[in-house]
JSON list of C-alpha atoms in Angstrom, two decimals:
[
{"chain": "A", "resi": 23, "resn": "MET", "atom": "CA", "xyz": [-13.60, -1.18, 13.59]},
{"chain": "A", "resi": 24, "resn": "LYS", "atom": "CA", "xyz": [-11.77, -2.34, 16.42]},
{"chain": "A", "resi": 25, "resn": "THR", "atom": "CA", "xyz": [-8.62, 0.08, 16.22]},
{"chain": "A", "resi": 26, "resn": "SER", "atom": "CA", "xyz": [-7.51, 3.29, 18.18]},
{"chain": "A", "resi": 27, "resn": "SER", "atom": "CA", "xyz": [-6.69, 6.05, 15.31]},
{"chain": "A", "resi": 28, "resn": "ARG", "atom": "CA", "xyz": [-2.94, 5.45, 16.69]},
{"chain": "A", "resi": 29, "resn": "LEU", "atom": "CA", "xyz": [-3.05, 2.15, 14.89]},
{"chain": "A", "resi": 30, "resn": "SER", "atom": "CA", "xyz": [-3.94, 3.52, 11.65]},
{"chain": "A", "resi": 31, "resn": "VAL", "atom": "CA", "xyz": [-1.97, 5.57, 9.30]},
{"chain": "A", "resi": 32, "resn": "ALA", "atom": "CA", "xyz": [-2.16, 9.80, 9.50]},
{"chain": "A", "resi": 33, "resn": "PRO", "atom": "CA", "xyz": [-5.35, 11.24, 7.71]},
{"chain": "A", "resi": 34, "resn": "GLN", "atom": "CA", "xyz": [-3.12, 12.55, 4.89]},
{"chain": "A", "resi": 35, "resn": "THR", "atom": "CA", "xyz": [-2.14, 9.42, 3.78]},
{"chain": "A", "resi": 36, "resn": "ALA", "atom": "CA", "xyz": [-5.33, 7.64, 4.09]},
{"chain": "A", "resi": 37, "resn": "ALA", "atom": "CA", "xyz": [-6.18, 10.35, 1.46]},
{"chain": "A", "resi": 38, "resn": "VAL", "atom": "CA", "xyz": [-3.47, 9.15, -0.96]},
{"chain": "A", "resi": 39, "resn": "LEU", "atom": "CA", "xyz": [-4.24, 5.58, -0.40]},
{"chain": "A", "resi": 40, "resn": "GLN", "atom": "CA", "xyz": [-8.07, 6.34, -1.09]},
{"chain": "A", "resi": 41, "resn": "ARG", "atom": "CA", "xyz": [-6.85, 8.13, -4.62]},
{"chain": "A", "resi": 42, "resn": "ALA", "atom": "CA", "xyz": [-4.95, 5.21, -5.33]},
{"chain": "A", "resi": 43, "resn": "THR", "atom": "CA", "xyz": [-7.15, 2.38, -4.89]},
{"chain": "A", "resi": 44, "resn": "ALA", "atom": "CA", "xyz": [-10.42, 4.13, -5.92]},
{"chain": "A", "resi": 45, "resn": "SER", "atom": "CA", "xyz": [-10.74, 3.10, -9.55]},
{"chain": "A", "resi": 46, "resn": "LEU", "atom": "CA", "xyz": [-10.16, -0.50, -8.22]},
{"chain": "A", "resi": 47, "resn": "ALA", "atom": "CA", "xyz": [-12.88, -3.39, -8.19]},
{"chain": "A", "resi": 48, "resn": "PRO", "atom": "CA", "xyz": [-12.09, -6.67, -6.13]},
{"chain": "A", "resi": 49, "resn": "TRP", "atom": "CA", "xyz": [-9.62, -9.16, -7.13]},
{"chain": "A", "resi": 50, "resn": "SER", "atom": "CA", "xyz": [-8.21, -6.44, -9.65]},
{"chain": "A", "resi": 51, "resn": "LEU", "atom": "CA", "xyz": [-4.44, -4.59, -10.20]},
{"chain": "A", "resi": 52, "resn": "GLU", "atom": "CA", "xyz": [-3.18, -1.70, -11.00]},
{"chain": "A", "resi": 53, "resn": "VAL", "atom": "CA", "xyz": [0.26, -0.21, -11.43]},
{"chain": "A", "resi": 54, "resn": "HIS", "atom": "CA", "xyz": [0.74, 3.70, -11.48]},
{"chain": "A", "resi": 55, "resn": "ARG", "atom": "CA", "xyz": [3.67, 4.50, -13.40]},
{"chain": "A", "resi": 56, "resn": "ASP", "atom": "CA", "xyz": [5.91, 6.96, -13.16]},
{"chain": "A", "resi": 57, "resn": "PRO", "atom": "CA", "xyz": [6.16, 8.92, -17.02]},
{"chain": "A", "resi": 58, "resn": "ALA", "atom": "CA", "xyz": [9.65, 9.85, -16.64]},
{"chain": "A", "resi": 59, "resn": "GLY", "atom": "CA", "xyz": [10.60, 6.54, -15.63]},
{"chain": "A", "resi": 60, "resn": "THR", "atom": "CA", "xyz": [12.56, 7.36, -12.65]},
{"chain": "A", "resi": 61, "resn": "HIS", "atom": "CA", "xyz": [10.48, 5.53, -9.92]},
{"chain": "A", "resi": 62, "resn": "MET", "atom": "CA", "xyz": [9.65, 2.35, -9.87]},
{"chain": "A", "resi": 63, "resn": "GLY", "atom": "CA", "xyz": [5.80, 1.72, -10.45]},
{"chain": "A", "resi": 64, "resn": "LEU", "atom": "CA", "xyz": [3.34, 1.59, -7.73]},
{"chain": "A", "resi": 65, "resn": "HIS", "atom": "CA", "xyz": [1.32, -1.70, -7.76]},
{"chain": "A", "resi": 66, "resn": "VAL", "atom": "CA", "xyz": [-1.86, -1.45, -6.02]},
{"chain": "A", "resi": 67, "resn": "GLU", "atom": "CA", "xyz": [-4.24, -4.89, -5.94]},
{"chain": "A", "resi": 68, "resn": "TYR", "atom": "CA", "xyz": [-7.46, -5.01, -3.95]},
{"chain": "A", "resi": 69, "resn": "LEU", "atom": "CA", "xyz": [-7.54, -8.62, -2.33]},
{"chain": "A", "resi": 70, "resn": "GLY", "atom": "CA", "xyz": [-11.39, -8.66, -1.71]},
{"chain": "A", "resi": 71, "resn": "ASP", "atom": "CA", "xyz": [-13.20, -7.85, 1.89]},
{"chain": "A", "resi": 72, "resn": "ASP", "atom": "CA", "xyz": [-13.34, -9.49, 4.98]},
{"chain": "A", "resi": 73, "resn": "GLU", "atom": "CA", "xyz": [-15.27, -8.50, 8.51]},
{"chain": "A", "resi": 74, "resn": "ALA", "atom": "CA", "xyz": [-12.96, -5.69, 9.30]},
{"chain": "A", "resi": 75, "resn": "GLY", "atom": "CA", "xyz": [-12.80, -3.91, 5.36]},
{"chain": "A", "resi": 76, "resn": "SER", "atom": "CA", "xyz": [-11.37, -3.92, 2.31]},
{"chain": "A", "resi": 77, "resn": "LEU", "atom": "CA", "xyz": [-7.67, -5.78, 1.96]},
{"chain": "A", "resi": 78, "resn": "PHE", "atom": "CA", "xyz": [-5.14, -4.21, -0.07]},
{"chain": "A", "resi": 79, "resn": "LEU", "atom": "CA", "xyz": [-1.67, -4.94, -1.21]},
{"chain": "A", "resi": 80, "resn": "LEU", "atom": "CA", "xyz": [0.66, -2.17, -2.37]},
{"chain": "A", "resi": 81, "resn": "ALA", "atom": "CA", "xyz": [4.36, -2.42, -3.46]},
{"chain": "A", "resi": 82, "resn": "HIS", "atom": "CA", "xyz": [7.30, -1.39, -5.24]},
{"chain": "A", "resi": 83, "resn": "TYR", "atom": "CA", "xyz": [8.88, -4.38, -7.17]},
{"chain": "A", "resi": 84, "resn": "PHE", "atom": "CA", "xyz": [12.37, -4.65, -8.99]},
{"chain": "A", "resi": 85, "resn": "GLU", "atom": "CA", "xyz": [13.30, -7.54, -11.13]},
{"chain": "A", "resi": 86, "resn": "SER", "atom": "CA", "xyz": [15.99, -9.63, -9.60]},
{"chain": "A", "resi": 87, "resn": "LEU", "atom": "CA", "xyz": [18.13, -12.24, -12.14]},
{"chain": "A", "resi": 88, "resn": "GLU", "atom": "CA", "xyz": [19.67, -13.87, -9.24]},
{"chain": "A", "resi": 89, "resn": "GLY", "atom": "CA", "xyz": [19.16, -17.25, -8.98]},
{"chain": "A", "resi": 90, "resn": "TRP", "atom": "CA", "xyz": [17.22, -19.56, -11.58]},
{"chain": "A", "resi": 91, "resn": "GLY", "atom": "CA", "xyz": [15.79, -16.85, -13.46]},
{"chain": "A", "resi": 92, "resn": "ARG", "atom": "CA", "xyz": [13.89, -13.54, -13.05]},
{"chain": "A", "resi": 93, "resn": "SER", "atom": "CA", "xyz": [11.72, -12.90, -10.20]},
{"chain": "A", "resi": 94, "resn": "LEU", "atom": "CA", "xyz": [9.92, -10.05, -8.72]},
{"chain": "A", "resi": 95, "resn": "VAL", "atom": "CA", "xyz": [11.11, -8.54, -5.40]},
{"chain": "A", "resi": 96, "resn": "PRO", "atom": "CA", "xyz": [9.09, -6.32, -3.21]},
{"chain": "A", "resi": 97, "resn": "ASP", "atom": "CA", "xyz": [10.97, -3.02, -1.81]},
{"chain": "A", "resi": 98, "resn": "PRO", "atom": "CA", "xyz": [8.16, -2.49, -0.16]},
{"chain": "A", "resi": 99, "resn": "GLU", "atom": "CA", "xyz": [5.09, -4.79, -0.09]},
{"chain": "A", "resi": 100, "resn": "VAL", "atom": "CA", "xyz": [2.42, -3.91, 2.31]},
{"chain": "A", "resi": 101, "resn": "LEU", "atom": "CA", "xyz": [-0.91, -5.60, 3.16]},
{"chain": "A", "resi": 102, "resn": "LEU", "atom": "CA", "xyz": [-3.30, -2.77, 4.61]},
{"chain": "A", "resi": 103, "resn": "VAL", "atom": "CA", "xyz": [-7.06, -2.93, 5.69]},
{"chain": "A", "resi": 104, "resn": "ARG", "atom": "CA", "xyz": [-9.45, 0.14, 4.76]},
{"chain": "A", "resi": 105, "resn": "ALA", "atom": "CA", "xyz": [-12.21, 0.18, 7.34]},
{"chain": "A", "resi": 106, "resn": "PRO", "atom": "CA", "xyz": [-15.61, 1.08, 6.13]},
{"chain": "A", "resi": 107, "resn": "SER", "atom": "CA", "xyz": [-14.93, 4.25, 8.52]},
{"chain": "A", "resi": 108, "resn": "GLY", "atom": "CA", "xyz": [-12.02, 4.88, 5.98]},
{"chain": "A", "resi": 109, "resn": "GLN", "atom": "CA", "xyz": [-9.14, 4.21, 8.67]},
{"chain": "A", "resi": 110, "resn": "TRP", "atom": "CA", "xyz": [-6.27, 2.77, 6.81]},
{"chain": "A", "resi": 111, "resn": "VAL", "atom": "CA", "xyz": [-4.33, 0.05, 8.91]},
{"chain": "A", "resi": 112, "resn": "PRO", "atom": "CA", "xyz": [-1.21, -1.66, 7.71]},
{"chain": "A", "resi": 113, "resn": "LEU", "atom": "CA", "xyz": [-0.99, -5.37, 8.80]},
{"chain": "A", "resi": 114, "resn": "ALA", "atom": "CA", "xyz": [2.18, -6.83, 7.31]},
{"chain": "A", "resi": 115, "resn": "VAL", "atom": "CA", "xyz": [5.32, -5.73, 5.38]},
{"chain": "A", "resi": 116, "resn": "ARG", "atom": "CA", "xyz": [7.65, -7.68, 3.27]},
{"chain": "A", "resi": 117, "resn": "THR", "atom": "CA", "xyz": [11.14, -6.40, 2.09]},
{"chain": "A", "resi": 118, "resn": "PRO", "atom": "CA", "xyz": [14.22, -7.98, 0.24]},
{"chain": "A", "resi": 119, "resn": "TRP", "atom": "CA", "xyz": [15.19, -8.68, 3.93]},
{"chain": "A", "resi": 120, "resn": "GLY", "atom": "CA", "xyz": [12.45, -10.66, 5.46]},
{"chain": "A", "resi": 121, "resn": "SER", "atom": "CA", "xyz": [8.96, -9.67, 6.50]},
{"chain": "A", "resi": 122, "resn": "VAL", "atom": "CA", "xyz": [6.43, -9.15, 9.49]},
{"chain": "A", "resi": 123, "resn": "VAL", "atom": "CA", "xyz": [3.09, -9.39, 10.39]},
{"chain": "A", "resi": 124, "resn": "THR", "atom": "CA", "xyz": [2.00, -6.67, 12.87]},
{"chain": "A", "resi": 125, "resn": "ALA", "atom": "CA", "xyz": [-1.77, -6.94, 13.14]},
{"chain": "A", "resi": 126, "resn": "GLU", "atom": "CA", "xyz": [-4.53, -9.32, 11.74]},
{"chain": "A", "resi": 127, "resn": "SER", "atom": "CA", "xyz": [-7.75, -8.55, 10.36]},
{"chain": "A", "resi": 128, "resn": "GLY", "atom": "CA", "xyz": [-11.01, -10.39, 11.03]},
{"chain": "A", "resi": 129, "resn": "ASP", "atom": "CA", "xyz": [-13.59, -10.98, 13.63]},
{"chain": "A", "resi": 130, "resn": "GLY", "atom": "CA", "xyz": [-15.21, -7.57, 12.88]},
{"chain": "A", "resi": 131, "resn": "GLY", "atom": "CA", "xyz": [-12.00, -5.77, 13.38]},
{"chain": "A", "resi": 132, "resn": "VAL", "atom": "CA", "xyz": [-7.86, -5.75, 13.36]},
{"chain": "A", "resi": 133, "resn": "ARG", "atom": "CA", "xyz": [-6.31, -7.06, 16.38]},
{"chain": "A", "resi": 134, "resn": "VAL", "atom": "CA", "xyz": [-2.32, -5.83, 16.89]},
{"chain": "A", "resi": 135, "resn": "VAL", "atom": "CA", "xyz": [0.02, -8.97, 17.72]},
{"chain": "A", "resi": 136, "resn": "ARG", "atom": "CA", "xyz": [3.41, -6.78, 17.79]},
{"chain": "A", "resi": 137, "resn": "ALA", "atom": "CA", "xyz": [2.61, -3.32, 19.19]},
{"chain": "A", "resi": 138, "resn": "ALA", "atom": "CA", "xyz": [6.39, -1.65, 18.77]},
{"chain": "A", "resi": 139, "resn": "GLU", "atom": "CA", "xyz": [6.55, -3.29, 15.39]},
{"chain": "A", "resi": 140, "resn": "HIS", "atom": "CA", "xyz": [2.95, -2.03, 14.54]},
{"chain": "A", "resi": 141, "resn": "ARG", "atom": "CA", "xyz": [3.82, 1.69, 15.47]},
{"chain": "A", "resi": 142, "resn": "GLN", "atom": "CA", "xyz": [6.85, 1.51, 13.01]},
{"chain": "A", "resi": 143, "resn": "LEU", "atom": "CA", "xyz": [5.11, 0.24, 10.32]},
{"chain": "A", "resi": 144, "resn": "VAL", "atom": "CA", "xyz": [2.55, 2.81, 10.77]},
{"chain": "A", "resi": 145, "resn": "GLN", "atom": "CA", "xyz": [5.64, 5.40, 10.65]},
{"chain": "A", "resi": 146, "resn": "MET", "atom": "CA", "xyz": [6.88, 3.55, 7.73]},
{"chain": "A", "resi": 147, "resn": "VAL", "atom": "CA", "xyz": [4.11, 3.47, 5.70]},
{"chain": "A", "resi": 148, "resn": "GLU", "atom": "CA", "xyz": [3.29, 6.91, 6.01]},
{"chain": "A", "resi": 149, "resn": "ALA", "atom": "CA", "xyz": [7.03, 8.18, 5.02]},
{"chain": "A", "resi": 150, "resn": "TRP", "atom": "CA", "xyz": [6.73, 5.78, 1.86]},
{"chain": "A", "resi": 151, "resn": "ILE", "atom": "CA", "xyz": [3.29, 6.80, 0.98]},
{"chain": "A", "resi": 152, "resn": "GLU", "atom": "CA", "xyz": [4.56, 10.65, 1.10]},
{"chain": "A", "resi": 153, "resn": "ASN", "atom": "CA", "xyz": [7.32, 9.90, -1.26]},
{"chain": "A", "resi": 154, "resn": "VAL", "atom": "CA", "xyz": [4.87, 7.84, -3.37]},
{"chain": "A", "resi": 155, "resn": "GLU", "atom": "CA", "xyz": [3.03, 11.18, -3.53]},
{"chain": "A", "resi": 156, "resn": "ARG", "atom": "CA", "xyz": [5.75, 13.29, -4.09]},
{"chain": "A", "resi": 157, "resn": "ALA", "atom": "CA", "xyz": [6.88, 11.25, -7.34]},
{"chain": "A", "resi": 158, "resn": "ALA", "atom": "CA", "xyz": [3.27, 12.00, -8.31]},
{"chain": "A", "resi": 159, "resn": "LEU", "atom": "CA", "xyz": [2.89, 8.25, -8.81]},
{"chain": "A", "resi": 160, "resn": "VAL", "atom": "CA", "xyz": [-0.91, 8.59, -8.11]},
{"chain": "A", "resi": 161, "resn": "GLN", "atom": "CA", "xyz": [-1.52, 11.98, -9.58]},
{"chain": "A", "resi": 162, "resn": "ALA", "atom": "CA", "xyz": [0.09, 10.99, -12.72]},
{"chain": "A", "resi": 163, "resn": "GLU", "atom": "CA", "xyz": [-2.33, 8.45, -13.36]},
{"chain": "A", "resi": 164, "resn": "ARG", "atom": "CA", "xyz": [-5.34, 10.68, -12.12]},
{"chain": "A", "resi": 165, "resn": "ALA", "atom": "CA", "xyz": [-4.34, 13.13, -14.32]},
{"chain": "A", "resi": 166, "resn": "ARG", "atom": "CA", "xyz": [-4.59, 11.15, -17.59]},
{"chain": "A", "resi": 167, "resn": "ALA", "atom": "CA", "xyz": [-7.87, 9.67, -16.21]},
{"chain": "A", "resi": 168, "resn": "GLU", "atom": "CA", "xyz": [-9.28, 13.31, -15.51]},
{"chain": "A", "resi": 169, "resn": "PRO", "atom": "CA", "xyz": [-8.11, 15.37, -18.58]},
{"chain": "A", "resi": 170, "resn": "ASN", "atom": "CA", "xyz": [-7.76, 18.98, -18.11]},
{"chain": "A", "resi": 171, "resn": "GLN", "atom": "CA", "xyz": [-10.73, 20.92, -19.41]},
{"chain": "A", "resi": 172, "resn": "ALA", "atom": "CA", "xyz": [-9.17, 24.55, -19.12]},
{"chain": "A", "resi": 173, "resn": "ALA", "atom": "CA", "xyz": [-7.98, 25.24, -22.64]}
]
């Protein structure tokens, strides 16, 4: 992958992303829900593969009743690529206030198109995924998938 590690998320963030996406097949969607109902569910979608790696969309959504009907509003929605090396690089983010593309995937790698914004996006993804892990959204799903064998 044609990126420096500075352009990808930290290893601990990559580990959480790997757990969140491990059970997905291409073109599938999974929602990691908070059993207590306190936190928004984490929507994880495997969009497919390109030359740079596997593309994933991760998001929290809330329902808006504004306008002509109900709609899902991203808060946030992040597009990431997972390289064959295991590196995770965010490409774009969308929030209720706007969106920005900071990098492009294809042609065998990732090309950053907005360097300052990309560094901020990497930091935002790391903080967000740390909060997701604290909320146990990914672990809650894993615990159901792997029942405790100690009895």
